[in-house]
Amino acid sequence: MRDRVGMRSDRSVGGATRTEVTDDAVRALAWLAAGQWGVLTRAEIVACGLSPDQVKRMLRRGHLHPLHRGVYAVGHRNLVTEGRFLAAVKACGEFAALSHFCAACLRGWLRYDGRPIDVTTIGRRRRPGIRTHVSERFERVLVRRIPVTERLRTIRDLARTEDERTVKRALRQAKLTAAELEQLPRTGVLGRIIGLSAAPTASGNEDTVLDLVLKAGFEHPLVNTPYPGSRYIPDLWWPQVRLIVEVDSREWHEAPLDQRDDLDRQAWLEARGERVLRTTRPQVLRDPEQFCARLRRAGAPYTRSAQTQL
């Protein structure tokens, strides 16, 4: 006889089942795994009603797949990124949390690139494919059902381990409140970024253009602020002089339909008295002076300090 997970039931001399997995245990296992990205520890599996021998049989039958020591994928190995993140956290013990670069990726601030997964723990546990960081004390929160370091801790950790461009992308995507920004240091890489701008840009391309605009002495534009009466969101916008800068990219503006939408939107804006300058990150990097000249001719406002130097 075979049960629902395909395991043969062995019976003792007295007729008692020794290795059969009950329907209740299967349902409990499936329910628990569904709420944890398909990833469970051995202790969690046993708590569903399975004996150690039954766990071994499920491993041999391919119903459980080892990911780290004592951590398994239930049913298949084809985990989404969140499942891989959670498996790494579980492998590092009860007091662990996703952190650093991977925590920023989980929050949507950065894009995961397949590197070893960052986990912060109270005590170091070395595991293949996991980059562990030891901390005596830290706060954890749940993000998408995964323990992760809190927002400001994630930013501070990034500033210690990543390059300035990566930290800037995460900080601007995080959209921290003024109160949260006040809690971050004004030294080092964070000090340079916050001193220039922590505005919520939507891409690294916008980061480059915004940085140039501010370093050239122009007033800080509105960044990704909805245009009144529409669903349109300008990249950079000086409403007082009715000037908009759009930072185009191949990802969002190369398809014919996207280009037609851009032209239709620009015509709609110009009919309302707005001026729209379009540029790309390569254009700005290739000739920043020409871009600044375009802004000056279009009437982009200067800061008071920049005006006194003109």
PDB file of C-alpha atoms in Angstrom:
ATOM      1  CA  MET A   1       0.000   0.000   0.000  1.00  0.00           C
ATOM      2  CA  ARG A   2       1.185   3.545  -0.762  1.00  0.00           C
ATOM      3  CA  ASP A   3       0.050   6.751   0.903  1.00  0.00           C
ATOM      4  CA  ARG A   4      -0.492  10.149  -0.738  1.00  0.00           C
ATOM      5  CA  VAL A   5       3.191  10.946  -0.999  1.00  0.00           C
ATOM      6  CA  GLY A   6       4.029   7.596  -2.558  1.00  0.00           C
ATOM      7  CA  MET A   7       5.616   5.965   0.509  1.00  0.00           C
ATOM      8  CA  ARG A   8       5.191   2.285   1.183  1.00  0.00           C
ATOM      9  CA  SER A   9       3.666   1.441   4.562  1.00  0.00           C
ATOM     10  CA  ASP A  10       5.601  -1.145   6.537  1.00  0.00           C
ATOM     11  CA  ARG A  11       3.713  -2.949   9.271  1.00  0.00           C
ATOM     12  CA  SER A  12       5.148  -4.604  12.353  1.00  0.00           C
ATOM     13  CA  VAL A  13       4.220  -8.078  13.535  1.00  0.00           C
ATOM     14  CA  GLY A  14       1.408  -6.604  15.600  1.00  0.00           C
ATOM     15  CA  GLY A  15      -0.028  -4.739  12.568  1.00  0.00           C
ATOM     16  CA  ALA A  16       0.961  -1.225  13.679  1.00  0.00           C
ATOM     17  CA  THR A  17       2.074   1.147  10.938  1.00  0.00           C
ATOM     18  CA  ARG A  18       5.691   2.218  11.330  1.00  0.00           C
ATOM     19  CA  THR A  19       6.407   4.562   8.403  1.00  0.00           C
ATOM     20  CA  GLU A  20       3.074   5.645   6.903  1.00  0.00           C
ATOM     21  CA  VAL A  21       2.608   9.415   6.690  1.00  0.00           C
ATOM     22  CA  THR A  22      -0.923  10.343   7.672  1.00  0.00           C
ATOM     23  CA  ASP A  23      -3.175  12.593   5.638  1.00  0.00           C
ATOM     24  CA  ASP A  24      -3.194  15.089   8.504  1.00  0.00           C
ATOM     25  CA  ALA A  25       0.618  15.252   8.452  1.00  0.00           C
ATOM     26  CA  VAL A  26       0.652  15.790   4.686  1.00  0.00           C
ATOM     27  CA  ARG A  27      -1.928  18.576   4.945  1.00  0.00           C
ATOM     28  CA  ALA A  28      -0.042  20.243   7.799  1.00  0.00           C
ATOM     29  CA  LEU A  29       3.221  20.044   5.843  1.00  0.00           C
ATOM     30  CA  ALA A  30       1.653  21.539   2.718  1.00  0.00           C
ATOM     31  CA  TRP A  31      -0.096  24.310   4.662  1.00  0.00           C
ATOM     32  CA  LEU A  32       3.049  25.296   6.549  1.00  0.00           C
ATOM     33  CA  ALA A  33       5.251  25.251   3.446  1.00  0.00           C
ATOM     34  CA  ALA A  34       2.742  27.361   1.496  1.00  0.00           C
ATOM     35  CA  GLY A  35       3.130  30.160   4.025  1.00  0.00           C
ATOM     36  CA  GLN A  36       6.935  30.042   3.990  1.00  0.00           C
ATOM     37  CA  TRP A  37       7.854  30.162   0.301  1.00  0.00           C
ATOM     38  CA  GLY A  38       8.054  26.353   0.175  1.00  0.00           C
ATOM     39  CA  VAL A  39      10.914  26.192   2.694  1.00  0.00           C
ATOM     40  CA  LEU A  40      10.922  24.374   6.065  1.00  0.00           C
ATOM     41  CA  THR A  41      13.458  23.288   8.661  1.00  0.00           C
ATOM     42  CA  ARG A  42      13.723  19.702   9.874  1.00  0.00           C
ATOM     43  CA  ALA A  43      12.189  20.756  13.197  1.00  0.00           C
ATOM     44  CA  GLU A  44       9.193  22.306  11.428  1.00  0.00           C
ATOM     45  CA  ILE A  45       8.700  19.155   9.345  1.00  0.00           C
ATOM     46  CA  VAL A  46       8.808  16.914  12.418  1.00  0.00           C
ATOM     47  CA  ALA A  47       6.336  19.242  14.151  1.00  0.00           C
ATOM     48  CA  CYS A  48       3.855  18.476  11.357  1.00  0.00           C
ATOM     49  CA  GLY A  49       3.701  14.879  12.612  1.00  0.00           C
ATOM     50  CA  LEU A  50       6.529  13.150  10.752  1.00  0.00           C
ATOM     51  CA  SER A  51       9.121  10.954  12.419  1.00  0.00           C
ATOM     52  CA  PRO A  52      12.842  11.251  11.583  1.00  0.00           C
ATOM     53  CA  ASP A  53      12.581   8.002   9.585  1.00  0.00           C
ATOM     54  CA  GLN A  54       9.680   9.406   7.577  1.00  0.00           C
ATOM     55  CA  VAL A  55      11.690  12.555   6.840  1.00  0.00           C
ATOM     56  CA  LYS A  56      14.518  10.376   5.502  1.00  0.00           C
ATOM     57  CA  ARG A  57      12.089   8.464   3.280  1.00  0.00           C
ATOM     58  CA  MET A  58      10.655  11.699   1.884  1.00  0.00           C
ATOM     59  CA  LEU A  59      14.183  12.819   1.085  1.00  0.00           C
ATOM     60  CA  ARG A  60      14.917   9.568  -0.767  1.00  0.00           C
ATOM     61  CA  ARG A  61      11.617   9.782  -2.653  1.00  0.00           C
ATOM     62  CA  GLY A  62      12.301  13.366  -3.759  1.00  0.00           C
ATOM     63  CA  HIS A  63       9.474  14.980  -1.790  1.00  0.00           C
ATOM     64  CA  LEU A  64      11.994  17.014   0.233  1.00  0.00           C
ATOM     65  CA  HIS A  65      15.089  18.666  -1.228  1.00  0.00           C
ATOM     66  CA  PRO A  66      18.019  19.770   0.979  1.00  0.00           C
ATOM     67  CA  LEU A  67      19.003  23.427   0.574  1.00  0.00           C
ATOM     68  CA  HIS A  68      21.228  23.957   3.617  1.00  0.00           C
ATOM     69  CA  ARG A  69      21.967  21.820   6.649  1.00  0.00           C
ATOM     70  CA  GLY A  70      18.577  21.112   8.227  1.00  0.00           C
ATOM     71  CA  VAL A  71      16.624  23.239   5.701  1.00  0.00           C
ATOM     72  CA  TYR A  72      14.532  21.765   2.892  1.00  0.00           C
ATOM     73  CA  ALA A  73      12.408  22.754  -0.091  1.00  0.00           C
ATOM     74  CA  VAL A  74       9.066  20.967  -0.072  1.00  0.00           C
ATOM     75  CA  GLY A  75       8.002  19.338  -3.332  1.00  0.00           C
ATOM     76  CA  HIS A  76      10.571  20.846  -5.714  1.00  0.00           C
ATOM     77  CA  ARG A  77      13.809  22.819  -5.908  1.00  0.00           C
ATOM     78  CA  ASN A  78      12.506  25.525  -8.254  1.00  0.00           C
ATOM     79  CA  LEU A  79      12.258  28.213  -5.575  1.00  0.00           C
ATOM     80  CA  VAL A  80      11.597  31.890  -6.191  1.00  0.00           C
ATOM     81  CA  THR A  81      14.186  34.329  -4.832  1.00  0.00           C
ATOM     82  CA  GLU A  82      12.167  34.867  -1.655  1.00  0.00           C
ATOM     83  CA  GLY A  83      12.373  31.140  -0.935  1.00  0.00           C
ATOM     84  CA  ARG A  84      16.131  31.162  -1.333  1.00  0.00           C
ATOM     85  CA  PHE A  85      16.375  34.180   0.969  1.00  0.00           C
ATOM     86  CA  LEU A  86      14.224  32.536   3.643  1.00  0.00           C
ATOM     87  CA  ALA A  87      16.163  29.271   3.407  1.00  0.00           C
ATOM     88  CA  ALA A  88      19.408  31.143   4.081  1.00  0.00           C
ATOM     89  CA  VAL A  89      17.902  32.896   7.107  1.00  0.00           C
ATOM     90  CA  LYS A  90      16.573  29.610   8.508  1.00  0.00           C
ATOM     91  CA  ALA A  91      19.972  27.971   8.001  1.00  0.00           C
ATOM     92  CA  CYS A  92      21.571  30.595  10.241  1.00  0.00           C
ATOM     93  CA  GLY A  93      19.420  29.919  13.261  1.00  0.00           C
ATOM     94  CA  GLU A  94      16.512  31.342  15.210  1.00  0.00           C
ATOM     95  CA  PHE A  95      18.044  34.801  15.721  1.00  0.00           C
ATOM     96  CA  ALA A  96      18.960  35.603  12.112  1.00  0.00           C
ATOM     97  CA  ALA A  97      17.718  38.108   9.547  1.00  0.00           C
ATOM     98  CA  LEU A  98      18.251  38.873   5.890  1.00  0.00           C
ATOM     99  CA  SER A  99      20.494  41.945   5.698  1.00  0.00           C
ATOM    100  CA  HIS A 100      22.775  44.224   3.668  1.00  0.00           C
ATOM    101  CA  PHE A 101      22.429  43.982  -0.133  1.00  0.00           C
ATOM    102  CA  CYS A 102      19.872  41.159  -0.054  1.00  0.00           C
ATOM    103  CA  ALA A 103      17.657  42.982   2.440  1.00  0.00           C
ATOM    104  CA  ALA A 104      17.616  45.975   0.081  1.00  0.00           C
ATOM    105  CA  CYS A 105      16.681  43.660  -2.789  1.00  0.00           C
ATOM    106  CA  LEU A 106      13.827  42.104  -0.809  1.00  0.00           C
ATOM    107  CA  ARG A 107      12.460  45.595  -0.121  1.00  0.00           C
ATOM    108  CA  GLY A 108      12.599  46.426  -3.836  1.00  0.00           C
ATOM    109  CA  TRP A 109      15.356  49.030  -3.540  1.00  0.00           C
ATOM    110  CA  LEU A 110      17.895  47.041  -5.562  1.00  0.00           C
ATOM    111  CA  ARG A 111      17.874  44.151  -8.028  1.00  0.00           C
ATOM    112  CA  TYR A 112      19.263  40.822  -6.830  1.00  0.00           C
ATOM    113  CA  ASP A 113      22.191  39.612  -8.935  1.00  0.00           C
ATOM    114  CA  GLY A 114      22.668  36.082  -7.635  1.00  0.00           C
ATOM    115  CA  ARG A 115      25.492  36.821  -5.203  1.00  0.00           C
ATOM    116  CA  PRO A 116      25.867  34.951  -1.872  1.00  0.00           C
ATOM    117  CA  ILE A 117      22.957  35.789   0.404  1.00  0.00           C
ATOM    118  CA  ASP A 118      23.590  38.244   3.258  1.00  0.00           C
ATOM    119  CA  VAL A 119      22.358  37.152   6.679  1.00  0.00           C
ATOM    120  CA  THR A 120      23.039  38.851  10.019  1.00  0.00           C
ATOM    121  CA  THR A 121      23.140  36.572  13.064  1.00  0.00           C
ATOM    122  CA  ILE A 122      23.859  36.756  16.775  1.00  0.00           C
ATOM    123  CA  GLY A 123      26.514  34.034  16.385  1.00  0.00           C
ATOM    124  CA  ARG A 124      28.306  33.193  13.158  1.00  0.00           C
ATOM    125  CA  ARG A 125      27.186  30.090  11.265  1.00  0.00           C
ATOM    126  CA  ARG A 126      29.173  29.405   8.123  1.00  0.00           C
ATOM    127  CA  ARG A 127      27.085  27.949   5.307  1.00  0.00           C
ATOM    128  CA  PRO A 128      27.919  27.600   1.588  1.00  0.00           C
ATOM    129  CA  GLY A 129      26.256  30.326  -0.464  1.00  0.00           C
ATOM    130  CA  ILE A 130      25.584  32.511   2.585  1.00  0.00           C
ATOM    131  CA  ARG A 131      27.595  35.570   3.627  1.00  0.00           C
ATOM    132  CA  THR A 132      27.083  35.844   7.377  1.00  0.00           C
ATOM    133  CA  HIS A 133      27.504  39.025   9.421  1.00  0.00           C
ATOM    134  CA  VAL A 134      27.702  38.901  13.203  1.00  0.00           C
ATOM    135  CA  SER A 135      25.982  41.462  15.411  1.00  0.00           C
ATOM    136  CA  GLU A 136      25.384  41.412  19.140  1.00  0.00           C
ATOM    137  CA  ARG A 137      22.066  43.206  18.809  1.00  0.00           C
ATOM    138  CA  PHE A 138      19.740  44.177  15.979  1.00  0.00           C
ATOM    139  CA  GLU A 139      16.036  44.582  15.296  1.00  0.00           C
ATOM    140  CA  ARG A 140      14.132  42.352  12.902  1.00  0.00           C
ATOM    141  CA  VAL A 141      10.910  42.938  11.019  1.00  0.00           C
ATOM    142  CA  LEU A 142       8.940  40.716   8.649  1.00  0.00           C
ATOM    143  CA  VAL A 143       8.948  41.702   4.986  1.00  0.00           C
ATOM    144  CA  ARG A 144       7.055  39.328   2.694  1.00  0.00           C
ATOM    145  CA  ARG A 145       7.139  36.734   5.498  1.00  0.00           C
ATOM    146  CA  ILE A 146      10.941  36.861   5.799  1.00  0.00           C
ATOM    147  CA  PRO A 147      12.834  38.194   8.854  1.00  0.00           C
ATOM    148  CA  VAL A 148      14.888  41.178   7.708  1.00  0.00           C
ATOM    149  CA  THR A 149      16.845  43.981   9.355  1.00  0.00           C
ATOM    150  CA  GLU A 150      14.867  47.196   9.810  1.00  0.00           C
ATOM    151  CA  ARG A 151      15.081  49.913   7.174  1.00  0.00           C
ATOM    152  CA  LEU A 152      17.687  52.240   8.655  1.00  0.00           C
ATOM    153  CA  ARG A 153      19.909  49.338   9.700  1.00  0.00           C
ATOM    154  CA  THR A 154      19.769  48.042   6.122  1.00  0.00           C
ATOM    155  CA  ILE A 155      20.889  51.424   4.759  1.00  0.00           C
ATOM    156  CA  ARG A 156      23.720  51.711   7.287  1.00  0.00           C
ATOM    157  CA  ASP A 157      24.892  48.181   6.489  1.00  0.00           C
ATOM    158  CA  LEU A 158      24.905  48.974   2.773  1.00  0.00           C
ATOM    159  CA  ALA A 159      27.015  52.076   3.368  1.00  0.00           C
ATOM    160  CA  ARG A 160      29.675  49.883   4.990  1.00  0.00           C
ATOM    161  CA  THR A 161      29.809  47.235   2.281  1.00  0.00           C
ATOM    162  CA  GLU A 162      28.700  48.634  -1.096  1.00  0.00           C
ATOM    163  CA  ASP A 163      29.918  51.297  -3.516  1.00  0.00           C
ATOM    164  CA  GLU A 164      28.431  54.793  -3.493  1.00  0.00           C
ATOM    165  CA  ARG A 165      26.303  54.306  -6.599  1.00  0.00           C
ATOM    166  CA  THR A 166      24.617  51.223  -5.088  1.00  0.00           C
ATOM    167  CA  VAL A 167      24.015  52.952  -1.752  1.00  0.00           C
ATOM    168  CA  LYS A 168      22.591  56.000  -3.525  1.00  0.00           C
ATOM    169  CA  ARG A 169      20.188  53.851  -5.559  1.00  0.00           C
ATOM    170  CA  ALA A 170      18.938  52.082  -2.436  1.00  0.00           C
ATOM    171  CA  LEU A 171      18.653  55.243  -0.339  1.00  0.00           C
ATOM    172  CA  ARG A 172      16.663  57.100  -2.977  1.00  0.00           C
ATOM    173  CA  GLN A 173      14.423  54.104  -3.630  1.00  0.00           C
ATOM    174  CA  ALA A 174      13.802  53.705   0.106  1.00  0.00           C
ATOM    175  CA  LYS A 175      11.928  57.037   0.214  1.00  0.00           C
ATOM    176  CA  LEU A 176      12.810  57.634   3.843  1.00  0.00           C
ATOM    177  CA  THR A 177      10.930  60.277   5.780  1.00  0.00           C
ATOM    178  CA  ALA A 178      12.659  63.419   7.035  1.00  0.00           C
ATOM    179  CA  ALA A 179      12.628  61.961  10.545  1.00  0.00           C
ATOM    180  CA  GLU A 180      14.302  58.771   9.311  1.00  0.00           C
ATOM    181  CA  LEU A 181      16.937  60.702   7.373  1.00  0.00           C
ATOM    182  CA  GLU A 182      17.797  62.629  10.540  1.00  0.00           C
ATOM    183  CA  GLN A 183      18.800  59.340  12.167  1.00  0.00           C
ATOM    184  CA  LEU A 184      21.405  58.540   9.505  1.00  0.00           C
ATOM    185  CA  PRO A 185      25.024  59.748   9.820  1.00  0.00           C
ATOM    186  CA  ARG A 186      26.126  62.813   7.872  1.00  0.00           C
ATOM    187  CA  THR A 187      29.607  61.438   7.328  1.00  0.00           C
ATOM    188  CA  GLY A 188      31.169  59.234   4.684  1.00  0.00           C
ATOM    189  CA  VAL A 189      29.161  57.946   1.762  1.00  0.00           C
ATOM    190  CA  LEU A 190      25.784  58.593   3.415  1.00  0.00           C
ATOM    191  CA  GLY A 191      26.769  62.152   4.250  1.00  0.00           C
ATOM    192  CA  ARG A 192      27.711  62.832   0.623  1.00  0.00           C
ATOM    193  CA  ILE A 193      24.492  61.351  -0.734  1.00  0.00           C
ATOM    194  CA  ILE A 194      22.125  63.008   1.744  1.00  0.00           C
ATOM    195  CA  GLY A 195      24.006  66.298   1.416  1.00  0.00           C
ATOM    196  CA  LEU A 196      23.258  66.309  -2.296  1.00  0.00           C
ATOM    197  CA  SER A 197      19.786  64.740  -2.377  1.00  0.00           C
ATOM    198  CA  ALA A 198      17.830  61.756  -1.102  1.00  0.00           C
ATOM    199  CA  ALA A 199      14.966  62.404  -3.535  1.00  0.00           C
ATOM    200  CA  PRO A 200      13.037  59.308  -4.701  1.00  0.00           C
ATOM    201  CA  THR A 201      14.438  58.807  -8.191  1.00  0.00           C
ATOM    202  CA  ALA A 202      13.119  55.845 -10.175  1.00  0.00           C
ATOM    203  CA  SER A 203      16.361  54.638 -11.780  1.00  0.00           C
ATOM    204  CA  GLY A 204      20.124  54.943 -11.868  1.00  0.00           C
ATOM    205  CA  ASN A 205      19.735  57.019 -15.032  1.00  0.00           C
ATOM    206  CA  GLU A 206      17.722  59.586 -13.096  1.00  0.00           C
ATOM    207  CA  ASP A 207      20.353  59.521 -10.340  1.00  0.00           C
ATOM    208  CA  THR A 208      23.033  60.583 -12.816  1.00  0.00           C
ATOM    209  CA  VAL A 209      20.998  63.440 -14.273  1.00  0.00           C
ATOM    210  CA  LEU A 210      19.736  64.716 -10.917  1.00  0.00           C
ATOM    211  CA  ASP A 211      23.264  64.706  -9.485  1.00  0.00           C
ATOM    212  CA  LEU A 212      24.548  66.740 -12.420  1.00  0.00           C
ATOM    213  CA  VAL A 213      21.673  69.218 -12.143  1.00  0.00           C
ATOM    214  CA  LEU A 214      22.327  69.835  -8.444  1.00  0.00           C
ATOM    215  CA  LYS A 215      26.130  69.964  -8.725  1.00  0.00           C
ATOM    216  CA  ALA A 216      25.765  72.526 -11.521  1.00  0.00           C
ATOM    217  CA  GLY A 217      23.963  74.853  -9.100  1.00  0.00           C
ATOM    218  CA  PHE A 218      20.382  74.524 -10.319  1.00  0.00           C
ATOM    219  CA  GLU A 219      17.565  74.503  -7.783  1.00  0.00           C
ATOM    220  CA  HIS A 220      16.357  71.117  -6.630  1.00  0.00           C
ATOM    221  CA  PRO A 221      13.503  70.067  -8.943  1.00  0.00           C
ATOM    222  CA  LEU A 222      10.494  68.056  -7.915  1.00  0.00           C
ATOM    223  CA  VAL A 223      11.353  64.404  -8.467  1.00  0.00           C
ATOM    224  CA  ASN A 224       8.708  61.893  -9.567  1.00  0.00           C
ATOM    225  CA  THR A 225       5.880  64.087  -8.316  1.00  0.00           C
ATOM    226  CA  PRO A 226       2.491  63.452  -9.995  1.00  0.00           C
ATOM    227  CA  TYR A 227       1.397  66.094 -12.497  1.00  0.00           C
ATOM    228  CA  PRO A 228      -1.933  67.630 -11.400  1.00  0.00           C
ATOM    229  CA  GLY A 229      -5.033  66.268 -13.085  1.00  0.00           C
ATOM    230  CA  SER A 230      -3.315  63.294 -14.692  1.00  0.00           C
ATOM    231  CA  ARG A 231      -1.525  60.012 -14.057  1.00  0.00           C
ATOM    232  CA  TYR A 232       1.673  61.381 -15.575  1.00  0.00           C
ATOM    233  CA  ILE A 233       4.739  61.601 -13.301  1.00  0.00           C
ATOM    234  CA  PRO A 234       7.573  63.842 -14.558  1.00  0.00           C
ATOM    235  CA  ASP A 235      11.124  62.692 -13.852  1.00  0.00           C
ATOM    236  CA  LEU A 236      12.389  66.187 -12.926  1.00  0.00           C
ATOM    237  CA  TRP A 237      10.110  69.214 -12.795  1.00  0.00           C
ATOM    238  CA  TRP A 238      10.416  72.917 -11.971  1.00  0.00           C
ATOM    239  CA  PRO A 239       6.744  73.960 -11.861  1.00  0.00           C
ATOM    240  CA  GLN A 240       7.613  77.612 -11.159  1.00  0.00           C
ATOM    241  CA  VAL A 241       9.190  77.946 -14.632  1.00  0.00           C
ATOM    242  CA  ARG A 242       7.066  75.216 -16.266  1.00  0.00           C
ATOM    243  CA  LEU A 243      10.063  73.087 -17.198  1.00  0.00           C
ATOM    244  CA  ILE A 244      10.229  69.272 -17.244  1.00  0.00           C
ATOM    245  CA  VAL A 245      13.205  66.995 -17.873  1.00  0.00           C
ATOM    246  CA  GLU A 246      12.533  63.438 -19.013  1.00  0.00           C
ATOM    247  CA  VAL A 247      15.373  60.914 -18.721  1.00  0.00           C
ATOM    248  CA  ASP A 248      14.791  58.347 -21.467  1.00  0.00           C
ATOM    249  CA  SER A 249      16.192  54.812 -21.507  1.00  0.00           C
ATOM    250  CA  ARG A 250      16.129  51.816 -23.806  1.00  0.00           C
ATOM    251  CA  GLU A 251      14.225  49.806 -21.232  1.00  0.00           C
ATOM    252  CA  TRP A 252      11.215  52.118 -21.156  1.00  0.00           C
ATOM    253  CA  HIS A 253      11.388  54.258 -24.284  1.00  0.00           C
ATOM    254  CA  GLU A 254      12.715  52.124 -27.167  1.00  0.00           C
ATOM    255  CA  ALA A 255       9.542  50.321 -28.295  1.00  0.00           C
ATOM    256  CA  PRO A 256       7.498  52.137 -31.017  1.00  0.00           C
ATOM    257  CA  LEU A 257       4.400  52.284 -28.801  1.00  0.00           C
ATOM    258  CA  ASP A 258       6.429  53.799 -25.950  1.00  0.00           C
ATOM    259  CA  GLN A 259       7.893  56.409 -28.288  1.00  0.00           C
ATOM    260  CA  ARG A 260       4.442  57.304 -29.585  1.00  0.00           C
ATOM    261  CA  ASP A 261       3.167  57.646 -26.019  1.00  0.00           C
ATOM    262  CA  ASP A 262       6.117  59.935 -25.223  1.00  0.00           C
ATOM    263  CA  LEU A 263       5.310  62.169 -28.192  1.00  0.00           C
ATOM    264  CA  ASP A 264       1.595  62.293 -27.365  1.00  0.00           C
ATOM    265  CA  ARG A 265       2.354  63.141 -23.733  1.00  0.00           C
ATOM    266  CA  GLN A 266       4.851  65.831 -24.726  1.00  0.00           C
ATOM    267  CA  ALA A 267       2.319  67.424 -27.073  1.00  0.00           C
ATOM    268  CA  TRP A 268      -0.276  67.369 -24.271  1.00  0.00           C
ATOM    269  CA  LEU A 269       2.162  69.037 -21.867  1.00  0.00           C
ATOM    270  CA  GLU A 270       3.279  71.676 -24.354  1.00  0.00           C
ATOM    271  CA  ALA A 271      -0.340  72.549 -25.032  1.00  0.00           C
ATOM    272  CA  ARG A 272      -0.540  73.391 -21.327  1.00  0.00           C
ATOM    273  CA  GLY A 273       2.472  75.666 -21.455  1.00  0.00           C
ATOM    274  CA  GLU A 274       5.110  73.204 -20.219  1.00  0.00           C
ATOM    275  CA  ARG A 275       8.532  72.857 -21.846  1.00  0.00           C
ATOM    276  CA  VAL A 276       9.904  69.320 -22.020  1.00  0.00           C
ATOM    277  CA  LEU A 277      13.593  68.542 -22.403  1.00  0.00           C
ATOM    278  CA  ARG A 278      14.488  64.939 -23.169  1.00  0.00           C
ATOM    279  CA  THR A 279      17.876  63.414 -22.493  1.00  0.00           C
ATOM    280  CA  THR A 280      19.564  60.104 -21.715  1.00  0.00           C
ATOM    281  CA  ARG A 281      22.247  59.094 -19.257  1.00  0.00           C
ATOM    282  CA  PRO A 282      24.838  58.499 -22.043  1.00  0.00           C
ATOM    283  CA  GLN A 283      24.137  61.964 -23.498  1.00  0.00           C
ATOM    284  CA  VAL A 284      24.608  63.632 -20.129  1.00  0.00           C
ATOM    285  CA  LEU A 285      27.812  61.739 -19.393  1.00  0.00           C
ATOM    286  CA  ARG A 286      29.190  62.391 -22.856  1.00  0.00           C
ATOM    287  CA  ASP A 287      28.632  66.168 -22.775  1.00  0.00           C
ATOM    288  CA  PRO A 288      27.427  67.493 -19.409  1.00  0.00           C
ATOM    289  CA  GLU A 289      28.177  71.108 -20.368  1.00  0.00           C
ATOM    290  CA  GLN A 290      25.843  70.909 -23.338  1.00  0.00           C
ATOM    291  CA  PHE A 291      23.060  69.553 -21.138  1.00  0.00           C
ATOM    292  CA  CYS A 292      23.553  72.326 -18.578  1.00  0.00           C
ATOM    293  CA  ALA A 293      23.492  74.878 -21.404  1.00  0.00           C
ATOM    294  CA  ARG A 294      20.150  73.482 -22.542  1.00  0.00           C
ATOM    295  CA  LEU A 295      18.801  73.857 -19.014  1.00  0.00           C
ATOM    296  CA  ARG A 296      20.020  77.459 -18.772  1.00  0.00           C
ATOM    297  CA  ARG A 297      18.422  78.375 -22.101  1.00  0.00           C
ATOM    298  CA  ALA A 298      15.166  76.757 -20.979  1.00  0.00           C
ATOM    299  CA  GLY A 299      15.181  78.881 -17.816  1.00  0.00           C
ATOM    300  CA  ALA A 300      15.960  76.288 -15.161  1.00  0.00           C
ATOM    301  CA  PRO A 301      16.329  78.260 -11.906  1.00  0.00           C
ATOM    302  CA  TYR A 302      19.627  78.548 -10.033  1.00  0.00           C
ATOM    303  CA  THR A 303      20.100  78.394  -6.281  1.00  0.00           C
ATOM    304  CA  ARG A 304      20.909  81.696  -4.562  1.00  0.00           C
ATOM    305  CA  SER A 305      24.476  80.636  -3.879  1.00  0.00           C
ATOM    306  CA  ALA A 306      24.983  79.711  -7.522  1.00  0.00           C
ATOM    307  CA  GLN A 307      23.485  83.029  -8.653  1.00  0.00           C
ATOM    308  CA  THR A 308      26.031  85.008  -6.630  1.00  0.00           C
ATOM    309  CA  GLN A 309      28.845  83.143  -8.372  1.00  0.00           C
ATOM    310  CA  LEU A 310      27.567  83.843 -11.892  1.00  0.00           C
TER     311      LEU A 310
END
